[in-house]
PDB file of C-alpha atoms and ligand atoms in Angstrom:
ATOM      1  CA  MET P   3      12.396 -21.232  -9.486  1.00 72.00           C
ATOM      2  CA  ARG P   4       8.848 -22.247 -10.388  1.00 91.00           C
ATOM      3  CA  HIS P   5       7.034 -18.949  -9.771  1.00 97.00           C
ATOM      4  CA  LEU P   6       8.602 -15.476  -9.559  1.00 98.00           C
ATOM      5  CA  VAL P   7       6.740 -13.582  -6.848  1.00 98.00           C
ATOM      6  CA  LYS P   8       9.419 -11.570  -5.025  1.00 97.00           C
ATOM      7  CA  THR P   9      13.080 -10.648  -5.353  1.00 97.00           C
ATOM      8  CA  GLN P  10      14.076 -12.425  -2.139  1.00 95.00           C
ATOM      9  CA  GLN P  11      13.930 -15.625  -4.215  1.00 96.00           C
ATOM     10  CA  PHE P  12      17.227 -14.771  -5.965  1.00 97.00           C
ATOM     11  CA  THR P  13      20.793 -15.438  -4.903  1.00 97.00           C
ATOM     12  CA  ARG P  14      23.822 -13.567  -6.167  1.00 97.00           C
ATOM     13  CA  GLU P  15      24.687 -16.649  -8.261  1.00 98.00           C
ATOM     14  CA  SER P  16      21.220 -16.943  -9.831  1.00 97.00           C
ATOM     15  CA  LEU P  17      21.276 -13.220 -10.653  1.00 98.00           C
ATOM     16  CA  LYS P  18      24.632 -13.580 -12.399  1.00 98.00           C
ATOM     17  CA  LYS P  19      23.360 -16.513 -14.431  1.00 98.00           C
ATOM     18  CA  LEU P  20      20.244 -14.601 -15.477  1.00 98.00           C
ATOM     19  CA  PHE P  21      22.183 -11.439 -16.369  1.00 98.00           C
ATOM     20  CA  ASP P  22      24.810 -13.404 -18.351  1.00 98.00           C
ATOM     21  CA  LEU P  23      21.995 -14.929 -20.384  1.00 98.00           C
ATOM     22  CA  ALA P  24      20.383 -11.496 -20.851  1.00 98.00           C
ATOM     23  CA  SER P  25      23.656 -10.191 -22.312  1.00 98.00           C
ATOM     24  CA  GLU P  26      23.964 -13.231 -24.598  1.00 98.00           C
ATOM     25  CA  LEU P  27      20.466 -12.589 -25.927  1.00 98.00           C
ATOM     26  CA  GLU P  28      21.199  -9.017 -27.046  1.00 97.00           C
ATOM     27  CA  GLY P  29      20.109  -8.574 -30.659  1.00 96.00           C
ATOM     28  CA  MET P  30      18.940 -12.194 -30.828  1.00 95.00           C
ATOM     29  CA  ARG P  31      15.749 -13.619 -32.289  1.00 96.00           C
ATOM     30  CA  ASP P  32      15.341 -17.391 -32.271  1.00 97.00           C
ATOM     31  CA  ASP P  33      12.836 -20.214 -31.976  1.00 97.00           C
ATOM     32  CA  SER P  34      13.883 -21.503 -28.561  1.00 97.00           C
ATOM     33  CA  LEU P  35      10.350 -21.086 -27.129  1.00 98.00           C
ATOM     34  CA  ARG P  36       8.450 -22.205 -30.233  1.00 98.00           C
ATOM     35  CA  GLY P  37       5.185 -23.874 -29.230  1.00 97.00           C
ATOM     36  CA  LYS P  38       5.094 -22.145 -25.820  1.00 98.00           C
ATOM     37  CA  ILE P  39       2.348 -19.657 -24.949  1.00 98.00           C
ATOM     38  CA  LEU P  40       2.582 -16.650 -22.635  1.00 98.00           C
ATOM     39  CA  ALA P  41      -0.613 -15.235 -21.101  1.00 98.00           C
ATOM     40  CA  THR P  42      -0.348 -11.629 -19.900  1.00 98.00           C
ATOM     41  CA  LEU P  43      -3.099 -10.847 -17.357  1.00 98.00           C
ATOM     42  CA  PHE P  44      -3.095  -7.159 -16.459  1.00 97.00           C
ATOM     43  CA  TYR P  45      -5.665  -5.896 -13.952  1.00 96.00           C
ATOM     44  CA  GLU P  46      -3.825  -2.543 -13.741  1.00 94.00           C
ATOM     45  CA  PRO P  47      -2.522  -0.251 -16.528  1.00 94.00           C
ATOM     46  CA  SER P  48       0.887  -0.869 -18.083  1.00 96.00           C
ATOM     47  CA  THR P  49       2.877   0.086 -21.156  1.00 96.00           C
ATOM     48  CA  ARG P  50       6.386  -1.265 -20.579  1.00 97.00           C
ATOM     49  CA  THR P  51       5.918  -4.431 -18.566  1.00 98.00           C
ATOM     50  CA  ARG P  52       3.167  -5.994 -20.657  1.00 98.00           C
ATOM     51  CA  LEU P  53       4.589  -5.022 -24.052  1.00 98.00           C
ATOM     52  CA  SER P  54       8.176  -5.946 -23.168  1.00 98.00           C
ATOM     53  CA  PHE P  55       7.145  -9.402 -21.939  1.00 98.00           C
ATOM     54  CA  GLU P  56       5.104  -9.899 -25.108  1.00 98.00           C
ATOM     55  CA  SER P  57       7.963  -8.664 -27.304  1.00 98.00           C
ATOM     56  CA  ALA P  58      10.394 -10.914 -25.403  1.00 98.00           C
ATOM     57  CA  MET P  59       8.191 -13.979 -25.986  1.00 98.00           C
ATOM     58  CA  LEU P  60       7.748 -13.222 -29.697  1.00 98.00           C
ATOM     59  CA  ARG P  61      11.515 -12.699 -30.142  1.00 98.00           C
ATOM     60  CA  LEU P  62      12.079 -16.200 -28.746  1.00 98.00           C
ATOM     61  CA  GLY P  63       9.553 -17.745 -31.126  1.00 98.00           C
ATOM     62  CA  GLY P  64       6.724 -18.224 -28.613  1.00 98.00           C
ATOM     63  CA  GLY P  65       3.093 -17.098 -28.793  1.00 98.00           C
ATOM     64  CA  VAL P  66       1.169 -14.583 -26.695  1.00 98.00           C
ATOM     65  CA  ILE P  67      -2.412 -14.265 -25.467  1.00 98.00           C
ATOM     66  CA  THR P  68      -3.225 -11.085 -23.622  1.00 96.00           C
ATOM     67  CA  MET P  69      -5.797  -9.536 -21.317  1.00 94.00           C
ATOM     68  CA  GLU P  70      -5.328  -5.831 -20.679  1.00 90.00           C
ATOM     69  CA  ASN P  71      -7.618  -3.714 -18.545  1.00 87.00           C
ATOM     70  CA  GLY P  72      -8.657  -6.904 -16.722  1.00 87.00           C
ATOM     71  CA  ARG P  73     -10.559  -5.151 -13.943  1.00 87.00           C
ATOM     72  CA  GLU P  74     -13.187  -4.038 -16.467  1.00 87.00           C
ATOM     73  CA  SER P  75     -12.801  -6.439 -19.399  1.00 86.00           C
ATOM     74  CA  SER P  76     -12.350  -9.814 -17.674  1.00 89.00           C
ATOM     75  CA  SER P  77     -14.893 -12.002 -15.891  1.00 90.00           C
ATOM     76  CA  GLN P  78     -13.588 -10.545 -12.612  1.00 87.00           C
ATOM     77  CA  SER P  79     -16.073  -7.737 -13.356  1.00 88.00           C
ATOM     78  CA  LYS P  80     -18.829 -10.393 -13.077  1.00 91.00           C
ATOM     79  CA  GLY P  81     -17.457 -11.614  -9.763  1.00 92.00           C
ATOM     80  CA  GLU P  82     -15.055 -14.394 -10.786  1.00 94.00           C
ATOM     81  CA  THR P  83     -12.308 -14.937  -8.212  1.00 96.00           C
ATOM     82  CA  LEU P  84      -8.653 -14.493  -9.116  1.00 97.00           C
ATOM     83  CA  GLU P  85      -8.062 -18.136  -8.183  1.00 97.00           C
ATOM     84  CA  ASP P  86     -10.714 -19.377 -10.641  1.00 97.00           C
ATOM     85  CA  SER P  87      -9.347 -17.150 -13.426  1.00 97.00           C
ATOM     86  CA  ILE P  88      -5.838 -18.537 -12.897  1.00 98.00           C
ATOM     87  CA  LYS P  89      -7.078 -22.146 -12.954  1.00 98.00           C
ATOM     88  CA  VAL P  90      -8.819 -21.410 -16.264  1.00 98.00           C
ATOM     89  CA  VAL P  91      -5.808 -19.732 -17.892  1.00 98.00           C
ATOM     90  CA  ASN P  92      -3.706 -22.764 -16.852  1.00 98.00           C
ATOM     91  CA  HIS P  93      -5.475 -24.581 -19.707  1.00 98.00           C
ATOM     92  CA  TYR P  94      -4.536 -21.917 -22.268  1.00 98.00           C
ATOM     93  CA  ALA P  95      -0.905 -21.050 -21.580  1.00 98.00           C
ATOM     94  CA  ASP P  96       2.505 -22.278 -20.352  1.00 98.00           C
ATOM     95  CA  VAL P  97       3.349 -19.215 -18.250  1.00 98.00           C
ATOM     96  CA  ILE P  98       1.359 -16.287 -16.816  1.00 98.00           C
ATOM     97  CA  VAL P  99       2.651 -12.746 -16.322  1.00 98.00           C
ATOM     98  CA  MET P 100       0.193 -10.980 -14.020  1.00 98.00           C
ATOM     99  CA  ARG P 101      -0.246  -7.444 -12.643  1.00 98.00           C
ATOM    100  CA  HIS P 102      -2.841  -6.840  -9.957  1.00 96.00           C
ATOM    101  CA  ALA P 103      -3.796  -3.999  -7.615  1.00 94.00           C
ATOM    102  CA  GLU P 104      -3.767  -6.101  -4.426  1.00 95.00           C
ATOM    103  CA  VAL P 105      -0.658  -6.839  -2.376  1.00 95.00           C
ATOM    104  CA  GLY P 106      -0.332 -10.628  -2.217  1.00 97.00           C
ATOM    105  CA  ALA P 107      -2.252 -11.305  -5.441  1.00 97.00           C
ATOM    106  CA  ALA P 108       0.786 -12.990  -7.034  1.00 97.00           C
ATOM    107  CA  ASP P 109       1.085 -15.336  -4.036  1.00 97.00           C
ATOM    108  CA  ARG P 110      -2.604 -16.188  -4.328  1.00 98.00           C
ATOM    109  CA  ALA P 111      -2.208 -16.919  -8.037  1.00 98.00           C
ATOM    110  CA  ALA P 112       0.913 -19.031  -7.463  1.00 98.00           C
ATOM    111  CA  ALA P 113      -0.871 -21.074  -4.785  1.00 98.00           C
ATOM    112  CA  VAL P 114      -3.376 -22.442  -7.319  1.00 98.00           C
ATOM    113  CA  SER P 115      -1.331 -22.418 -10.545  1.00 98.00           C
ATOM    114  CA  LYS P 116       0.350 -25.450 -12.080  1.00 97.00           C
ATOM    115  CA  ILE P 117       2.114 -23.212 -14.620  1.00 98.00           C
ATOM    116  CA  PRO P 118       4.645 -20.514 -13.601  1.00 98.00           C
ATOM    117  CA  ILE P 119       3.331 -17.168 -12.388  1.00 98.00           C
ATOM    118  CA  ILE P 120       5.536 -14.111 -12.905  1.00 98.00           C
ATOM    119  CA  ASN P 121       4.562 -11.181 -10.710  1.00 98.00           C
ATOM    120  CA  ALA P 122       4.414  -8.020 -12.857  1.00 98.00           C
ATOM    121  CA  GLY P 123       3.440  -5.864  -9.870  1.00 97.00           C
ATOM    122  CA  ASP P 124       1.071  -6.506  -6.970  1.00 96.00           C
ATOM    123  CA  GLY P 125      -0.235  -3.504  -5.072  1.00 90.00           C
ATOM    124  CA  ASN P 126       1.470  -0.211  -4.281  1.00 85.00           C
ATOM    125  CA  MET P 127       3.468  -1.696  -1.400  1.00 87.00           C
ATOM    126  CA  GLY P 128       3.926  -5.195  -2.840  1.00 93.00           C
ATOM    127  CA  GLN P 129       6.628  -6.084  -5.317  1.00 96.00           C
ATOM    128  CA  HIS P 130       7.538  -5.680  -8.981  1.00 97.00           C
ATOM    129  CA  PRO P 131      10.400  -8.174  -9.177  1.00 98.00           C
ATOM    130  CA  THR P 132      11.112  -8.033 -12.912  1.00 98.00           C
ATOM    131  CA  GLN P 133      11.415  -4.232 -12.691  1.00 98.00           C
ATOM    132  CA  ALA P 134      13.996  -4.711  -9.943  1.00 98.00           C
ATOM    133  CA  LEU P 135      15.879  -7.258 -12.041  1.00 98.00           C
ATOM    134  CA  LEU P 136      16.085  -4.891 -14.987  1.00 98.00           C
ATOM    135  CA  ASP P 137      17.055  -2.000 -12.689  1.00 98.00           C
ATOM    136  CA  LEU P 138      19.930  -4.020 -11.252  1.00 98.00           C
ATOM    137  CA  TYR P 139      21.024  -5.270 -14.679  1.00 98.00           C
ATOM    138  CA  THR P 140      21.030  -1.648 -15.889  1.00 98.00           C
ATOM    139  CA  ILE P 141      23.149  -0.531 -12.930  1.00 98.00           C
ATOM    140  CA  GLN P 142      25.683  -3.337 -13.326  1.00 98.00           C
ATOM    141  CA  ARG P 143      25.978  -2.957 -17.101  1.00 98.00           C
ATOM    142  CA  GLU P 144      26.347   0.793 -16.981  1.00 98.00           C
ATOM    143  CA  LEU P 145      28.750   0.963 -14.020  1.00 98.00           C
ATOM    144  CA  LYS P 146      30.580  -2.237 -15.053  1.00 98.00           C
ATOM    145  CA  ARG P 147      30.764  -3.525 -11.478  1.00 98.00           C
ATOM    146  CA  GLU P 148      28.572  -5.371  -8.975  1.00 98.00           C
ATOM    147  CA  ASP P 149      29.889  -4.244  -5.584  1.00 98.00           C
ATOM    148  CA  GLY P 150      30.712  -0.924  -3.947  1.00 98.00           C
ATOM    149  CA  ILE P 151      27.797   1.056  -5.388  1.00 98.00           C
ATOM    150  CA  HIS P 152      26.025   4.018  -3.777  1.00 98.00           C
ATOM    151  CA  ILE P 153      22.354   4.188  -4.831  1.00 98.00           C
ATOM    152  CA  ALA P 154      20.138   7.158  -3.938  1.00 98.00           C
ATOM    153  CA  PHE P 155      16.401   6.457  -4.145  1.00 98.00           C
ATOM    154  CA  VAL P 156      14.491   9.711  -4.561  1.00 97.00           C
ATOM    155  CA  GLY P 157      10.871  10.790  -4.087  1.00 94.00           C
ATOM    156  CA  ASN P 158       8.022   8.399  -3.468  1.00 90.00           C
ATOM    157  CA  LEU P 159       9.554   5.587  -1.448  1.00 93.00           C
ATOM    158  CA  LYS P 160       6.480   4.605   0.530  1.00 89.00           C
ATOM    159  CA  TYR P 161       3.885   3.879  -2.140  1.00 85.00           C
ATOM    160  CA  TYR P 162       6.112   2.352  -4.793  1.00 89.00           C
ATOM    161  CA  ARG P 163       6.756  -1.355  -5.242  1.00 93.00           C
ATOM    162  CA  SER P 164       9.792  -0.989  -7.548  1.00 95.00           C
ATOM    163  CA  PRO P 165      12.309   0.578  -5.097  1.00 95.00           C
ATOM    164  CA  ARG P 166      11.148  -1.877  -2.439  1.00 94.00           C
ATOM    165  CA  SER P 167      11.836  -4.793  -4.779  1.00 96.00           C
ATOM    166  CA  LEU P 168      15.298  -3.523  -5.793  1.00 97.00           C
ATOM    167  CA  ALA P 169      16.301  -2.935  -2.176  1.00 96.00           C
ATOM    168  CA  TYR P 170      16.020  -6.671  -1.508  1.00 96.00           C
ATOM    169  CA  LEU P 171      18.524  -7.358  -4.326  1.00 98.00           C
ATOM    170  CA  ILE P 172      21.026  -4.743  -3.153  1.00 98.00           C
ATOM    171  CA  GLY P 173      21.472  -6.693   0.081  1.00 96.00           C
ATOM    172  CA  LYS P 174      23.150  -9.497  -1.902  1.00 97.00           C
ATOM    173  CA  TYR P 175      26.220  -7.395  -2.819  1.00 98.00           C
ATOM    174  CA  LYS P 176      29.237  -6.086  -0.894  1.00 98.00           C
ATOM    175  CA  ASP P 177      30.122  -2.539   0.226  1.00 98.00           C
ATOM    176  CA  MET P 178      26.777  -1.144  -0.881  1.00 98.00           C
ATOM    177  CA  LYS P 179      25.345   2.148   0.331  1.00 98.00           C
ATOM    178  CA  VAL P 180      21.755   3.348   0.028  1.00 98.00           C
ATOM    179  CA  THR P 181      20.463   6.867   0.609  1.00 98.00           C
ATOM    180  CA  PHE P 182      16.697   7.294   0.826  1.00 98.00           C
ATOM    181  CA  VAL P 183      15.753  10.832  -0.183  1.00 97.00           C
ATOM    182  CA  SER P 184      12.138  11.729   0.513  1.00 96.00           C
ATOM    183  CA  SER P 185       9.719  13.876   2.429  1.00 94.00           C
ATOM    184  CA  PRO P 186       8.753  12.550   5.897  1.00 93.00           C
ATOM    185  CA  GLU P 187       5.357  11.461   4.485  1.00 90.00           C
ATOM    186  CA  LEU P 188       6.859   9.254   1.741  1.00 92.00           C
ATOM    187  CA  LYS P 189       9.716   7.575   3.620  1.00 94.00           C
ATOM    188  CA  MET P 190      10.800   4.025   2.847  1.00 95.00           C
ATOM    189  CA  GLN P 191       9.100   1.472   5.097  1.00 93.00           C
ATOM    190  CA  SER P 192      11.056   0.068   8.030  1.00 95.00           C
ATOM    191  CA  ASP P 193      10.948  -3.575   6.820  1.00 94.00           C
ATOM    192  CA  VAL P 194      13.206  -2.672   3.884  1.00 95.00           C
ATOM    193  CA  LYS P 195      15.583  -0.576   6.007  1.00 96.00           C
ATOM    194  CA  THR P 196      15.880  -3.376   8.570  1.00 97.00           C
ATOM    195  CA  TYR P 197      16.604  -5.900   5.822  1.00 96.00           C
ATOM    196  CA  LEU P 198      19.349  -3.742   4.299  1.00 97.00           C
ATOM    197  CA  LYS P 199      21.046  -3.110   7.646  1.00 97.00           C
ATOM    198  CA  ARG P 200      20.901  -6.823   8.447  1.00 97.00           C
ATOM    199  CA  HIS P 201      22.741  -7.434   5.165  1.00 97.00           C
ATOM    200  CA  ASP P 202      25.492  -4.885   5.978  1.00 97.00           C
ATOM    201  CA  VAL P 203      24.270  -2.231   3.567  1.00 98.00           C
ATOM    202  CA  GLN P 204      25.030   1.290   4.793  1.00 98.00           C
ATOM    203  CA  VAL P 205      21.673   3.104   5.000  1.00 98.00           C
ATOM    204  CA  GLU P 206      21.025   6.823   5.402  1.00 97.00           C
ATOM    205  CA  GLU P 207      17.936   9.016   5.047  1.00 97.00           C
ATOM    206  CA  THR P 208      17.643  12.667   4.135  1.00 97.00           C
ATOM    207  CA  GLU P 209      15.127  15.191   2.834  1.00 97.00           C
ATOM    208  CA  ASP P 210      17.903  17.080   1.030  1.00 96.00           C
ATOM    209  CA  MET P 211      18.534  15.764  -2.499  1.00 96.00           C
ATOM    210  CA  LYS P 212      21.285  18.334  -3.111  1.00 95.00           C
ATOM    211  CA  SER P 213      23.396  16.837  -0.334  1.00 96.00           C
ATOM    212  CA  ILE P 214      23.844  13.538  -2.205  1.00 97.00           C
ATOM    213  CA  ILE P 215      23.796  14.578  -5.881  1.00 97.00           C
ATOM    214  CA  GLY P 216      27.580  14.791  -6.209  1.00 97.00           C
ATOM    215  CA  LYS P 217      28.160  11.592  -4.234  1.00 97.00           C
ATOM    216  CA  ALA P 218      25.808   8.858  -5.496  1.00 98.00           C
ATOM    217  CA  ASP P 219      26.682   6.476  -8.344  1.00 98.00           C
ATOM    218  CA  VAL P 220      23.004   5.935  -9.130  1.00 98.00           C
ATOM    219  CA  LEU P 221      20.116   8.360  -8.832  1.00 98.00           C
ATOM    220  CA  TYR P 222      16.923   6.259  -8.825  1.00 98.00           C
ATOM    221  CA  GLN P 223      14.133   8.758  -9.447  1.00 97.00           C
ATOM    222  CA  THR P 224      10.495   7.800  -8.798  1.00 95.00           C
ATOM    223  CA  ARG P 225       7.065   9.136  -9.687  1.00 92.00           C
ATOM    224  CA  ILE P 226       4.698  10.569  -7.100  1.00 87.00           C
ATOM    225  CA  ALA P 227       2.047   8.027  -8.119  1.00 79.00           C
ATOM    226  CA  LYS P 228      -1.326   9.769  -7.928  1.00 80.00           C
ATOM    227  CA  GLU P 229      -3.228   6.491  -8.218  1.00 79.00           C
ATOM    228  CA  TRP P 230      -1.515   5.120  -5.113  1.00 75.00           C
ATOM    229  CA  ILE P 231      -1.438   8.205  -2.894  1.00 75.00           C
ATOM    230  CA  ASN P 232      -5.216   8.432  -3.232  1.00 75.00           C
ATOM    231  CA  ASN P 233      -5.446  11.890  -1.698  1.00 83.00           C
ATOM    232  CA  ASP P 234      -5.435  14.903  -4.032  1.00 86.00           C
ATOM    233  CA  GLU P 235      -4.184  17.373  -1.413  1.00 86.00           C
ATOM    234  CA  GLU P 236      -1.306  15.118  -0.416  1.00 84.00           C
ATOM    235  CA  TYR P 237      -0.458  14.506  -4.094  1.00 85.00           C
ATOM    236  CA  GLU P 238      -0.292  18.252  -4.797  1.00 84.00           C
ATOM    237  CA  ARG P 239       1.889  18.774  -1.714  1.00 84.00           C
ATOM    238  CA  GLN P 240       4.391  16.106  -2.808  1.00 87.00           C
ATOM    239  CA  ARG P 241       4.450  16.686  -6.569  1.00 85.00           C
ATOM    240  CA  GLY P 242       7.348  18.806  -7.716  1.00 85.00           C
ATOM    241  CA  ARG P 243       9.318  18.430  -4.501  1.00 91.00           C
ATOM    242  CA  TYR P 244      12.190  16.465  -6.073  1.00 95.00           C
ATOM    243  CA  ILE P 245      12.751  17.333  -9.732  1.00 95.00           C
ATOM    244  CA  ILE P 246      15.878  16.296 -11.626  1.00 97.00           C
ATOM    245  CA  THR P 247      16.581  19.339 -13.777  1.00 97.00           C
ATOM    246  CA  ARG P 248      19.498  19.691 -16.173  1.00 98.00           C
ATOM    247  CA  ALA P 249      21.362  21.669 -13.506  1.00 97.00           C
ATOM    248  CA  VAL P 250      20.897  18.801 -11.044  1.00 97.00           C
ATOM    249  CA  ALA P 251      22.099  16.248 -13.633  1.00 98.00           C
ATOM    250  CA  ASP P 252      25.132  18.409 -14.463  1.00 98.00           C
ATOM    251  CA  SER P 253      26.210  18.367 -10.816  1.00 98.00           C
ATOM    252  CA  MET P 254      26.361  14.559 -10.642  1.00 98.00           C
ATOM    253  CA  LYS P 255      29.752  12.908 -10.439  1.00 97.00           C
ATOM    254  CA  LYS P 256      31.427  11.576 -13.595  1.00 97.00           C
ATOM    255  CA  GLY P 257      30.044   8.204 -14.654  1.00 98.00           C
ATOM    256  CA  ALA P 258      27.006   8.401 -12.325  1.00 98.00           C
ATOM    257  CA  ILE P 259      23.662   7.404 -13.816  1.00 98.00           C
ATOM    258  CA  ILE P 260      19.994   8.382 -13.533  1.00 98.00           C
ATOM    259  CA  ILE P 261      17.474   5.556 -13.727  1.00 98.00           C
ATOM    260  CA  HIS P 262      13.677   5.571 -13.431  1.00 98.00           C
ATOM    261  CA  PRO P 263      11.121   2.747 -13.796  1.00 97.00           C
ATOM    262  CA  LEU P 264       8.989   5.136 -15.915  1.00 96.00           C
ATOM    263  CA  PRO P 265       6.471   6.532 -16.689  1.00 95.00           C
ATOM    264  CA  ARG P 266       7.798   9.930 -15.586  1.00 95.00           C
ATOM    265  CA  ILE P 267       5.328  12.709 -14.914  1.00 91.00           C
ATOM    266  CA  GLY P 268       7.570  15.772 -14.708  1.00 91.00           C
ATOM    267  CA  GLU P 269      10.064  14.535 -12.104  1.00 95.00           C
ATOM    268  CA  ILE P 270      12.865  14.441 -14.700  1.00 97.00           C
ATOM    269  CA  SER P 271      12.971  17.460 -17.031  1.00 97.00           C
ATOM    270  CA  PRO P 272      13.008  16.539 -20.743  1.00 98.00           C
ATOM    271  CA  ASP P 273      16.285  18.447 -21.233  1.00 98.00           C
ATOM    272  CA  VAL P 274      18.010  15.846 -19.028  1.00 98.00           C
ATOM    273  CA  ASP P 275      17.389  13.210 -21.724  1.00 98.00           C
ATOM    274  CA  ASP P 276      20.573  14.003 -23.644  1.00 98.00           C
ATOM    275  CA  SER P 277      22.717  14.255 -20.503  1.00 98.00           C
ATOM    276  CA  PRO P 278      25.476  11.611 -20.339  1.00 98.00           C
ATOM    277  CA  HIS P 279      23.971  10.613 -16.968  1.00 98.00           C
ATOM    278  CA  ALA P 280      20.509   9.786 -18.393  1.00 98.00           C
ATOM    279  CA  VAL P 281      20.102   6.031 -18.723  1.00 98.00           C
ATOM    280  CA  TYR P 282      16.326   5.633 -18.283  1.00 98.00           C
ATOM    281  CA  PHE P 283      15.573   4.979 -21.946  1.00 98.00           C
ATOM    282  CA  ARG P 284      18.504   2.545 -22.367  1.00 98.00           C
ATOM    283  CA  GLN P 285      17.007   0.865 -19.271  1.00 98.00           C
ATOM    284  CA  ILE P 286      13.992  -0.085 -21.427  1.00 98.00           C
ATOM    285  CA  GLY P 287      16.227  -2.068 -23.804  1.00 98.00           C
ATOM    286  CA  TYR P 288      17.925  -3.808 -20.888  1.00 98.00           C
ATOM    287  CA  GLY P 289      14.478  -4.719 -19.546  1.00 98.00           C
ATOM    288  CA  LEU P 290      13.611  -6.525 -22.736  1.00 98.00           C
ATOM    289  CA  LEU P 291      16.800  -8.611 -22.474  1.00 98.00           C
ATOM    290  CA  VAL P 292      16.162  -9.492 -18.830  1.00 98.00           C
ATOM    291  CA  ARG P 293      12.593 -10.554 -19.586  1.00 98.00           C
ATOM    292  CA  MET P 294      13.778 -12.674 -22.528  1.00 98.00           C
ATOM    293  CA  ALA P 295      16.311 -14.338 -20.231  1.00 98.00           C
ATOM    294  CA  LEU P 296      13.679 -14.921 -17.572  1.00 98.00           C
ATOM    295  CA  LEU P 297      11.173 -16.512 -19.964  1.00 98.00           C
ATOM    296  CA  ARG P 298      13.901 -18.686 -21.473  1.00 98.00           C
ATOM    297  CA  THR P 299      15.058 -19.798 -18.007  1.00 97.00           C
ATOM    298  CA  ILE P 300      11.600 -20.541 -16.634  1.00 97.00           C
ATOM    299  CA  LEU P 301      10.189 -22.239 -19.726  1.00 97.00           C
ATOM    300  CA  THR P 302      13.270 -24.209 -20.734  1.00 92.00           C
ATOM    301  CA  LYS P 303      13.579 -25.758 -17.271  1.00 64.00           C
ATOM    302  CA  GLN P 304      10.127 -27.255 -17.663  1.00 48.00           C
ATOM    303  CA  LYS P 305      11.012 -29.300 -20.777  1.00 41.00           C
TER     304      LYS P 305
HETATM  305  N1   CP H 424       7.861   0.456 -15.049  1.00 88.18           N
HETATM  306  C1   CP H 424       6.648  -0.084 -15.291  1.00 88.18           C
HETATM  307  O1   CP H 424       6.221  -1.036 -14.622  1.00 88.18           O
HETATM  308  O2   CP H 424       5.989   0.474 -16.336  1.00 88.18           O
HETATM  309  P1   CP H 424       4.524   0.091 -16.792  1.00 88.18           P
HETATM  310  O3   CP H 424       3.579   0.455 -15.677  1.00 88.18           O
HETATM  311  O4   CP H 424       4.286   0.893 -18.041  1.00 88.18           O
HETATM  312  O5   CP H 424       4.474  -1.391 -17.064  1.00 88.18           O
END
């Protein structure tokens, strides 16, 4: 793998290799990437993705240069093209982690970059592959199995790149079931559903979250992303429709988990945080390990 643009690039075997390395790296700090430089180019806001990649690089002994708030603070605001910016940063760094508002931006960057591009999110209906990797690693570590898992995606399934990205990984495992729980306006797009069915994943859709709470192994909650819905009336209509309260969490089956890419804006009540089902903050730690493993894999191969 030279660039990481979308989750379809992985095989079951390459996922296992990456996740084994992530587990090996737990608690580790070393100098394996000494002399290497990571550039984080963020044209959209982020807390977790940018900081966890930077923390991952520093823990492996590498260096970091960063551009946050790129839409306003970079030379894009003067009219520089993304392609020119990438060619320039090629002279400064060994790997680029980039987030951009446009679907396809990571592909455009990869097309002109001689150093690896890691897509940290491109557009509301693009992909966020490293989020999907850490989601899957979380699921497998917590449930202690890879196959035979029932995942319920809840809420905003239309304008959200993370569930889309994870769906493409689920198709690589056996006896998987996916329930999409959403309002009719925020349903998962048909390309993802077609892909899952083609890969023998059992797919169902419902508007009724209660009907699956006691059945699913994983409740994947999402945010009704105001910045992506772009319509205040629609946002107000959708917000608050699917809330995981403590009562909801308490009715989940034993061993089932709640995950969320975060940030959450009210769709999981704070009193769920100490439920045995709540995994979304442990998920952050798993994300760091996966991003360490990814940087190590991509940058070590180049030596
Ligand atoms: N989950 C996620 O991508 O978070 P950030 O937007 O904070 O990076």
